Short mmCIF file of C-alpha atoms in Angstrom, two decimals:
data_model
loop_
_atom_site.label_atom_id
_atom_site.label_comp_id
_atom_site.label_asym_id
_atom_site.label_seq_id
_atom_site.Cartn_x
_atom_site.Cartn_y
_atom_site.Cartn_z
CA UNK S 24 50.19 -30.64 -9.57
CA UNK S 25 50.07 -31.07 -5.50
CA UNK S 26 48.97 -34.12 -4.30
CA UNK S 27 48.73 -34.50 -0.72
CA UNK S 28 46.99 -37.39 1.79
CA UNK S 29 45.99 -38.85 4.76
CA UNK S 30 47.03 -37.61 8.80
CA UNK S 31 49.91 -36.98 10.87
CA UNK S 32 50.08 -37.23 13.92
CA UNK S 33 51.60 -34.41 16.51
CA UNK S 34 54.01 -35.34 19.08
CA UNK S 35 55.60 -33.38 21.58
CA UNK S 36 56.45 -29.54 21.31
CA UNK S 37 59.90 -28.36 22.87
CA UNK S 38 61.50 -24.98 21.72
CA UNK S 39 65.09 -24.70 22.17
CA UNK S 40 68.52 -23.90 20.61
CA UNK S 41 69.38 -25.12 17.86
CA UNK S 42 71.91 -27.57 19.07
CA UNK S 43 69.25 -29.42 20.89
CA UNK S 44 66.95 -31.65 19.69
CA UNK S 45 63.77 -30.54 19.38
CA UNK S 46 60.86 -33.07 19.50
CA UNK S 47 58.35 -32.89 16.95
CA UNK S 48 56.43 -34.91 14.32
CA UNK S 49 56.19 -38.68 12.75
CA UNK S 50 56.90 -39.51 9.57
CA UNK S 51 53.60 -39.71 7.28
CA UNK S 52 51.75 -42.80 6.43
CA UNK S 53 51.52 -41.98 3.17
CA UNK S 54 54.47 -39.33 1.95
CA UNK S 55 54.44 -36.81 -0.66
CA UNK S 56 55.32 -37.93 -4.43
CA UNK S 57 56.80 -34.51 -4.94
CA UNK S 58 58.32 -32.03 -2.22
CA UNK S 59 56.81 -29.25 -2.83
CA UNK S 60 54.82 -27.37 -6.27
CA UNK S 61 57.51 -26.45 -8.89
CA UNK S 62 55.73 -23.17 -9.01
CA UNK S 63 55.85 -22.34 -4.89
CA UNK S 64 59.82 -23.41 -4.93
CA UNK S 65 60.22 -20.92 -8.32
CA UNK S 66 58.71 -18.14 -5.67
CA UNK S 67 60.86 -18.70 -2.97
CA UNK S 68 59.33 -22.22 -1.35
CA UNK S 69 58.41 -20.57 2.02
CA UNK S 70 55.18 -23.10 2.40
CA UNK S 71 55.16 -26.51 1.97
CA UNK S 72 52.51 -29.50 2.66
CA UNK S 73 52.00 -32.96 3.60
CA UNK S 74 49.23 -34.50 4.67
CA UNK S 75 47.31 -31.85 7.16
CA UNK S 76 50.59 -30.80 8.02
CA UNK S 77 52.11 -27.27 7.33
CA UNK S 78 55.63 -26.61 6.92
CA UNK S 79 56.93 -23.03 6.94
CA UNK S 80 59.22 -20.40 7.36
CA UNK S 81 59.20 -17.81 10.49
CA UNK S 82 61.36 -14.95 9.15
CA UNK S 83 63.51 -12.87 11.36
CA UNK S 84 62.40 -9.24 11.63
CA UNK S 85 66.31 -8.10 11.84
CA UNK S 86 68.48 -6.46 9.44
CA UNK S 87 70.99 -8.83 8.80
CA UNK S 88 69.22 -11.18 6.17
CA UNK S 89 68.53 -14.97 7.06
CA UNK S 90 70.42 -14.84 10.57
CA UNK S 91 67.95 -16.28 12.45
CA UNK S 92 65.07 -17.38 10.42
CA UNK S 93 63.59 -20.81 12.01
CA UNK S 94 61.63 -23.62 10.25
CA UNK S 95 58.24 -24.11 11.49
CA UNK S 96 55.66 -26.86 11.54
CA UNK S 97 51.41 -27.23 12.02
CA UNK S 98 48.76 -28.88 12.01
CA UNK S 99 46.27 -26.98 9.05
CA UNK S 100 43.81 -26.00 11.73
CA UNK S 101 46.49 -23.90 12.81
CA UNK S 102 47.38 -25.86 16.02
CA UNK S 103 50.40 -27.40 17.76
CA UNK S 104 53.36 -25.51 16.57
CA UNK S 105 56.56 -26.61 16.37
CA UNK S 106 59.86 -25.70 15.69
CA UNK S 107 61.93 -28.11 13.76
CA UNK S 108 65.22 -25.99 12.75
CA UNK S 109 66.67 -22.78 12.51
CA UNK S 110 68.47 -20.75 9.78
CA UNK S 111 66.62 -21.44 6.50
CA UNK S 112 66.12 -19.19 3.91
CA UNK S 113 63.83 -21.43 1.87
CA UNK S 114 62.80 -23.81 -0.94
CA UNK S 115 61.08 -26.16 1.40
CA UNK S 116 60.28 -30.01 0.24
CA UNK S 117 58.91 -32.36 2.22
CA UNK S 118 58.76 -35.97 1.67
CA UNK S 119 58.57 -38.95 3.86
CA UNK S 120 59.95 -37.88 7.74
CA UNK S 121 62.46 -34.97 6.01
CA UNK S 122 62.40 -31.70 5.20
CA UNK S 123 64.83 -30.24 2.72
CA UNK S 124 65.95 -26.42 2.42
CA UNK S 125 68.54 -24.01 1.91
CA UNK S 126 70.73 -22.04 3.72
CA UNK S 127 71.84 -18.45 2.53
CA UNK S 128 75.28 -17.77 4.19
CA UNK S 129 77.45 -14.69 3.84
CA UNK S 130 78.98 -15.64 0.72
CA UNK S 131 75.59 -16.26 -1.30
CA UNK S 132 75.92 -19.54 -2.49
CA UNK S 133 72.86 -21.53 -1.08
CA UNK S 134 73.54 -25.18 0.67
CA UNK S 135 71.41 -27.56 0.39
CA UNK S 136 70.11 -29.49 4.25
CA UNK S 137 67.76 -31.81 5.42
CA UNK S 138 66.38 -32.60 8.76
CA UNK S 139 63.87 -34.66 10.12
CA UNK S 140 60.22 -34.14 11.19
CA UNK S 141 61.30 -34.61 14.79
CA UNK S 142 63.68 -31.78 14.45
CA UNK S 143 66.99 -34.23 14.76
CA UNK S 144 69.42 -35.11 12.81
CA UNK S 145 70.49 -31.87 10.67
CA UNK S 146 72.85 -32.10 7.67
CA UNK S 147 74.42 -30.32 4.82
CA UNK S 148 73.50 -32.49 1.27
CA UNK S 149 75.49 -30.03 -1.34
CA UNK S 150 76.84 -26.56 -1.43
CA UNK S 151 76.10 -24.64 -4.54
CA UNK S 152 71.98 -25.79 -5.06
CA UNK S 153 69.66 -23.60 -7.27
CA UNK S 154 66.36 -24.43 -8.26
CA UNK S 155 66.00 -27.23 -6.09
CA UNK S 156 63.40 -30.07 -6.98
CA UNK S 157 62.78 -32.99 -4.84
CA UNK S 158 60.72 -35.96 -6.48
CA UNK S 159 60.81 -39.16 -8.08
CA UNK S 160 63.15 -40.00 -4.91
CA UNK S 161 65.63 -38.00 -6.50
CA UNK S 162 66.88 -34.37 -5.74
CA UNK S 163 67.43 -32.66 -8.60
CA UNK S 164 69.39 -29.34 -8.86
CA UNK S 165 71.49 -26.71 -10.41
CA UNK S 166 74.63 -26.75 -8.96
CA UNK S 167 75.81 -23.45 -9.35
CA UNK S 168 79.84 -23.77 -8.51
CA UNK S 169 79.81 -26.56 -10.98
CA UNK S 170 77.90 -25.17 -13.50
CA UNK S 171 75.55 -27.68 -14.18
CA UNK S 172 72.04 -30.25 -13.87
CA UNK S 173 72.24 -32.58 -11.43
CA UNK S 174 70.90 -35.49 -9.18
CA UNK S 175 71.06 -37.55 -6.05
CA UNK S 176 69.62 -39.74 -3.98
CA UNK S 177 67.46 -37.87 -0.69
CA UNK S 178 70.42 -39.18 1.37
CA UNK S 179 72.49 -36.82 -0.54
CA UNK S 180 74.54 -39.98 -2.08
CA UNK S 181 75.46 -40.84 -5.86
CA UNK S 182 75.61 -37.19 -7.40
CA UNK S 183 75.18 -37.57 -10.71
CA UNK S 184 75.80 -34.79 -13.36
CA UNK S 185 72.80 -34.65 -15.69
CA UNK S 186 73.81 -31.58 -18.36
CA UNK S 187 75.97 -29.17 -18.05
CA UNK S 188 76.51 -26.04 -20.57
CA UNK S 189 79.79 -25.11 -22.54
CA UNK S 190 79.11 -21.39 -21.18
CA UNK S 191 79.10 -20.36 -17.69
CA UNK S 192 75.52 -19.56 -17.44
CA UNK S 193 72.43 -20.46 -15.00
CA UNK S 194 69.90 -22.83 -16.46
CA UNK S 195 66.48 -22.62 -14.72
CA UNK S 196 64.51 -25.82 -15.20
CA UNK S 197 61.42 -28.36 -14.58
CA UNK S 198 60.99 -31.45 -13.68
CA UNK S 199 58.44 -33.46 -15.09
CA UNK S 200 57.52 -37.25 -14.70
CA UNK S 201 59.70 -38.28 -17.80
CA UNK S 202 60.96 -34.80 -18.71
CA UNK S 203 63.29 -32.22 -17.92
CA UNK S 204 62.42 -28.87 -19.78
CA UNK S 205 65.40 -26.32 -19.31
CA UNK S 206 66.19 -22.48 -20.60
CA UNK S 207 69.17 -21.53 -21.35
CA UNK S 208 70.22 -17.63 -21.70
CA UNK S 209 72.93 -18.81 -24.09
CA UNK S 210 73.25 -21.74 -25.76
CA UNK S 211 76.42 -23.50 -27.08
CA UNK S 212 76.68 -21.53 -30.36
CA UNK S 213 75.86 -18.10 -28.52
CA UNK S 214 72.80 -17.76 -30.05
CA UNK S 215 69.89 -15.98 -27.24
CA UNK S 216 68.38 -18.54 -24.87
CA UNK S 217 66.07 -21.35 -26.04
CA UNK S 218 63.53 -24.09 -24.35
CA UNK S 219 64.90 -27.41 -24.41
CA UNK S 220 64.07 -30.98 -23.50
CA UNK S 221 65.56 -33.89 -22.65
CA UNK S 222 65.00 -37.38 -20.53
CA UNK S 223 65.49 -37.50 -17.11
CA UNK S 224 68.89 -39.13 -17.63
CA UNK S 225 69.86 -36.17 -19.38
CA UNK S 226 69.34 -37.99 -22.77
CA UNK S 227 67.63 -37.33 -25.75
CA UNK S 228 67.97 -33.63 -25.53
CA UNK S 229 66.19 -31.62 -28.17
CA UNK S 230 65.38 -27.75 -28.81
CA UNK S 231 61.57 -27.08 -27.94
CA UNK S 232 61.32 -24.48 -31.09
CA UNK S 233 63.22 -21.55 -32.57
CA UNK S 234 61.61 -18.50 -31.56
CA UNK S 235 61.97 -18.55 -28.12
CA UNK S 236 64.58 -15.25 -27.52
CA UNK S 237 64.04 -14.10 -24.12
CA UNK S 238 65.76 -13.91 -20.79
CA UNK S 239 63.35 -14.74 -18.62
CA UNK S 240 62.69 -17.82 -16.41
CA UNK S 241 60.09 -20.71 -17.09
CA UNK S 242 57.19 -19.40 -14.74
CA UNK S 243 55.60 -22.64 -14.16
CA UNK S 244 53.94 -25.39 -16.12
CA UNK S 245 50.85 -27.53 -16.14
CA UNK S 246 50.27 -31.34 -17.73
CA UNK S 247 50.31 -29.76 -21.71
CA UNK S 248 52.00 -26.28 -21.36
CA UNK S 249 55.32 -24.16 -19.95
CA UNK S 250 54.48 -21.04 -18.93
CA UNK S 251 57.39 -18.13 -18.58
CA UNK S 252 57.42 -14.13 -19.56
CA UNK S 253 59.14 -12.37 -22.03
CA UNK S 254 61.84 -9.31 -21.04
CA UNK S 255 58.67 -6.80 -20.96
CA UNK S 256 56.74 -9.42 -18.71
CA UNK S 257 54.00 -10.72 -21.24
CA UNK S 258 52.76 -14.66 -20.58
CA UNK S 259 53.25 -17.18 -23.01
CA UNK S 260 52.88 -20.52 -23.50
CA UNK S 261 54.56 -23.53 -25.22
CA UNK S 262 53.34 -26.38 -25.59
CA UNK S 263 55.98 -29.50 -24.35
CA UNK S 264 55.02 -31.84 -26.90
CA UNK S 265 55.13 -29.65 -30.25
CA UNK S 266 57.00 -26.37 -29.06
CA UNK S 267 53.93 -24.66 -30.27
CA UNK S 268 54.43 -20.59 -28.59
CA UNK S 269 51.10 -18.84 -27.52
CA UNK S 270 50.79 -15.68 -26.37
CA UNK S 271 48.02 -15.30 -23.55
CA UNK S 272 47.89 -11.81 -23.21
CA UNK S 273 49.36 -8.42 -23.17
CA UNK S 274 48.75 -8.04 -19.50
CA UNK S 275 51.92 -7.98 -17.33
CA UNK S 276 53.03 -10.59 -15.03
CA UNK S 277 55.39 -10.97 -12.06
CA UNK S 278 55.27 -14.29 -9.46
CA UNK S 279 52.85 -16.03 -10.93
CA UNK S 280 51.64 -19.51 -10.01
CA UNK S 281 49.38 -22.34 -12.62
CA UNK S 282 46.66 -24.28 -11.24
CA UNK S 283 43.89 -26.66 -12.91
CA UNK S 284 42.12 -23.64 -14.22
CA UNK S 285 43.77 -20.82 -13.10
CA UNK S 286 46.77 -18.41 -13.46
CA UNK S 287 47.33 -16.49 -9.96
CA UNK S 288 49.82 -13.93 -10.04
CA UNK S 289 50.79 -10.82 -9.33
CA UNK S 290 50.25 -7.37 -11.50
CA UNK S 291 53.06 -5.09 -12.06
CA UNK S 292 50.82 -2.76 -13.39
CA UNK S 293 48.58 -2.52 -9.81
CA UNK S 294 51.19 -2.12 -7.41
CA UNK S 295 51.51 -6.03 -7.36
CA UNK S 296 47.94 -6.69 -6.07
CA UNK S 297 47.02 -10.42 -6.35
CA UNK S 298 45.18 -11.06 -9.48
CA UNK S 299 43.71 -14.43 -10.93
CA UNK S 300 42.73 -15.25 -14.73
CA UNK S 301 41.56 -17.96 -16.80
CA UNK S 302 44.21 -19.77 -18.45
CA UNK S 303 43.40 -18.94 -21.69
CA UNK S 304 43.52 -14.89 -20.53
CA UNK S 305 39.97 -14.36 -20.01
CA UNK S 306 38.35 -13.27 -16.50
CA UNK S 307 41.04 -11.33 -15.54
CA UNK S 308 39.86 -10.68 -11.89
CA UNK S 309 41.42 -8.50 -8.43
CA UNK S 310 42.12 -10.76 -5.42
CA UNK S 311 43.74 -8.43 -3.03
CA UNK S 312 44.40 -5.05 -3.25
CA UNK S 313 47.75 -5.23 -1.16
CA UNK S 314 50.89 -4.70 -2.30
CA UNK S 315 52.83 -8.24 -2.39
CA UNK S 316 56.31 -9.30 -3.07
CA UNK S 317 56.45 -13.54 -2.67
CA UNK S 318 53.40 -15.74 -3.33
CA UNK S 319 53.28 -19.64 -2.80
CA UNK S 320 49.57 -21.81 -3.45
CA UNK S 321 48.95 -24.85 -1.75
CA UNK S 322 45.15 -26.41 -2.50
CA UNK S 323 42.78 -23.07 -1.77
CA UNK S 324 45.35 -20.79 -0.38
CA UNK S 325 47.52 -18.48 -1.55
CA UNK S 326 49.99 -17.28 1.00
CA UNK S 327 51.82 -14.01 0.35
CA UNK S 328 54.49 -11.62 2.14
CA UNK S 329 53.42 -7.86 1.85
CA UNK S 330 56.17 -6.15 0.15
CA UNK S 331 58.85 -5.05 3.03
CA UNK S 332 57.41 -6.86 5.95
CA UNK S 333 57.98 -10.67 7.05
CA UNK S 334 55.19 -11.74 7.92
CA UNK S 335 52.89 -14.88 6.49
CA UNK S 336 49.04 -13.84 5.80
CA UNK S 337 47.05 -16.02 3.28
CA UNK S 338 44.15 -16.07 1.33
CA UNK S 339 41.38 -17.92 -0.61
CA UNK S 340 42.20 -18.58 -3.99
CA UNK S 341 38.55 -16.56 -4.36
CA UNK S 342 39.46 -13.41 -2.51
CA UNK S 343 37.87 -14.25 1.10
CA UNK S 344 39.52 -15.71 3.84
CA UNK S 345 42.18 -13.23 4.15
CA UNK S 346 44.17 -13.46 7.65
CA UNK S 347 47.88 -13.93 9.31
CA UNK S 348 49.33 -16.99 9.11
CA UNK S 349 52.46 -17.00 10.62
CA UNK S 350 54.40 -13.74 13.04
CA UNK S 351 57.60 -12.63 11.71
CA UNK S 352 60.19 -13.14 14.72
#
């Protein structure tokens, strides 16, 4: 699902206010197709990649929430450092020279920015954005104020409503290459929430199956399956084509994240110690024994936040490795 190339090249490091412009990185050779993993941005997008460059947040260690958290850049050795912005909260993309994000003000409702890989030219794109997607040059998004799917350009131009429910309810959804697969708490009738599909366009739109009840979020998803949990936190799968339902195990999930072969996650029932297991629920195996809150994955690492601290530490997606990554403020 993440597909990353070729080498950037590092400018010029200056740390300063925000209102200055900071000096930082070139735009890529070859860009990103998508901004970031749908299953990193589901957990909080605090990590993103392109090419051997590393795009992060530095949280703030005080106790009023997102004041001063910055946006931070490296190389994947770990080198040259940069800061490009500051007050994110998260869902990093990054395609071509920009980074998107959000900002978490006061009032809750996340807005939607951009800014450039040299640090300059900051803007607000759209008040209101939830589950943020950035590819197929298109932004996609819930907008929360207007209650509905939508898209735009990655100038923030020609928003175009894509679905929108009769009720006043959140939709979580993902963006595939010719898809969008969407759950909806309540549908139109008021029956529980289902799995639907429908075209990018927001055509075409049909009900997965008829025994999906639950309340829960689609997880993440792979080139065949959705995953999500039901209200008691047991994985299941449907397939996209045939709205087939599987049930992959009794074992509880929380923050979990799909790769090739994989299912990384972490266990309720262990204090939420990083786990891994075969997609099909076999070799159910311990990572780390530390007790996590966020997790993101990008190629062999899994980067986590300990549960109440703010700092970055990551590991290899087989257990060794483990080290800081990135200082809280």
């Amino acid at each position: 699902m993440k597909k990353y190339f070729v080498v950037l090249v590092l400018i010029v490091l200056v740390m300063g206010c925000e209102n200055e412009q900071t000096k930082g990185l070139e735009a890529p050779e070859m860009p990103n197709v998508s901004g970031n993993s749908y299953g990193n941005m589901i957990n909080h997008g605090f990590v993103a990649k392109q090419d051997n460059l590393l795009i992060y947040m530095k949280f703030n260690d005080s106790t009023i929430p997102f004041s001063n958290n910055a946006i931070m850049a490296k190389k994947e050795d770990g080198t040259n450092e940069v800061k490009l912005t500051s007050k994110g909260f998260g869902d990093i993309n990054v395609i071509k020279e920009w980074v998107y994000y959000t900002v978490m003000p006061f009032s809750d409702v996340p807005m939607l920015y951009r800014v450039k890989l040299d640090g300059s030219e900051r803007e607000k794109l759209v008040k209101g954005a939830d589950y943020v997607q950035v590819k197929n040059d298109q932004i996609y998004y819930y907008d929360s104020i207007k209650n509905g799917i939508y898209k735009m350009n990655l100038d923030g131009t020609d928003k175009v409503q894509i679905y929108s429910p009769k009720p006043k309810v959140t939709m979580n959804f993902y963006v595939d290459r010719e898809q969008i697969y969407f759950y909806k708490p309540i549908d139109e009738d008021g029956d529980e929430g289902k799995l639907y599909s429908m075209s990018l366009n927001g055509e075409n739109i049909k009900k997965l199956n008829e025994t999906v009840s639950y309340t829960q979020i689609i997880d993440d998803a792979d080139e065949q399956f959705l995953y999500y949990t039901d209200t008691e936190e047991h994985l299941y799968k449907v397939d996209k084509q045939n709205g087939k339902e599987i049930k992959i195990t009794d074992q509880k999930f929380s923050s979990l994240i799909v790769d090739e072969n994989w299912i990384y996650y972490l266990n309720p029932s262990d204090k939420y110690h990083i786990y891994k297991m075969k997609k099909n629920g076999e070799q159910n195996q311990l990572l780390l024994d530390k007790d996590v809150s966020d997790i993101n994955m990008l190629n062999n690492w899994i980067y986590y936040k300990i549960d109440g601290q703010e700092d970055i530490f990551r590991v290899k997606t087989d257990g060794t490795g483990n080290t800081l990554f990135s200082k809280r403020k």
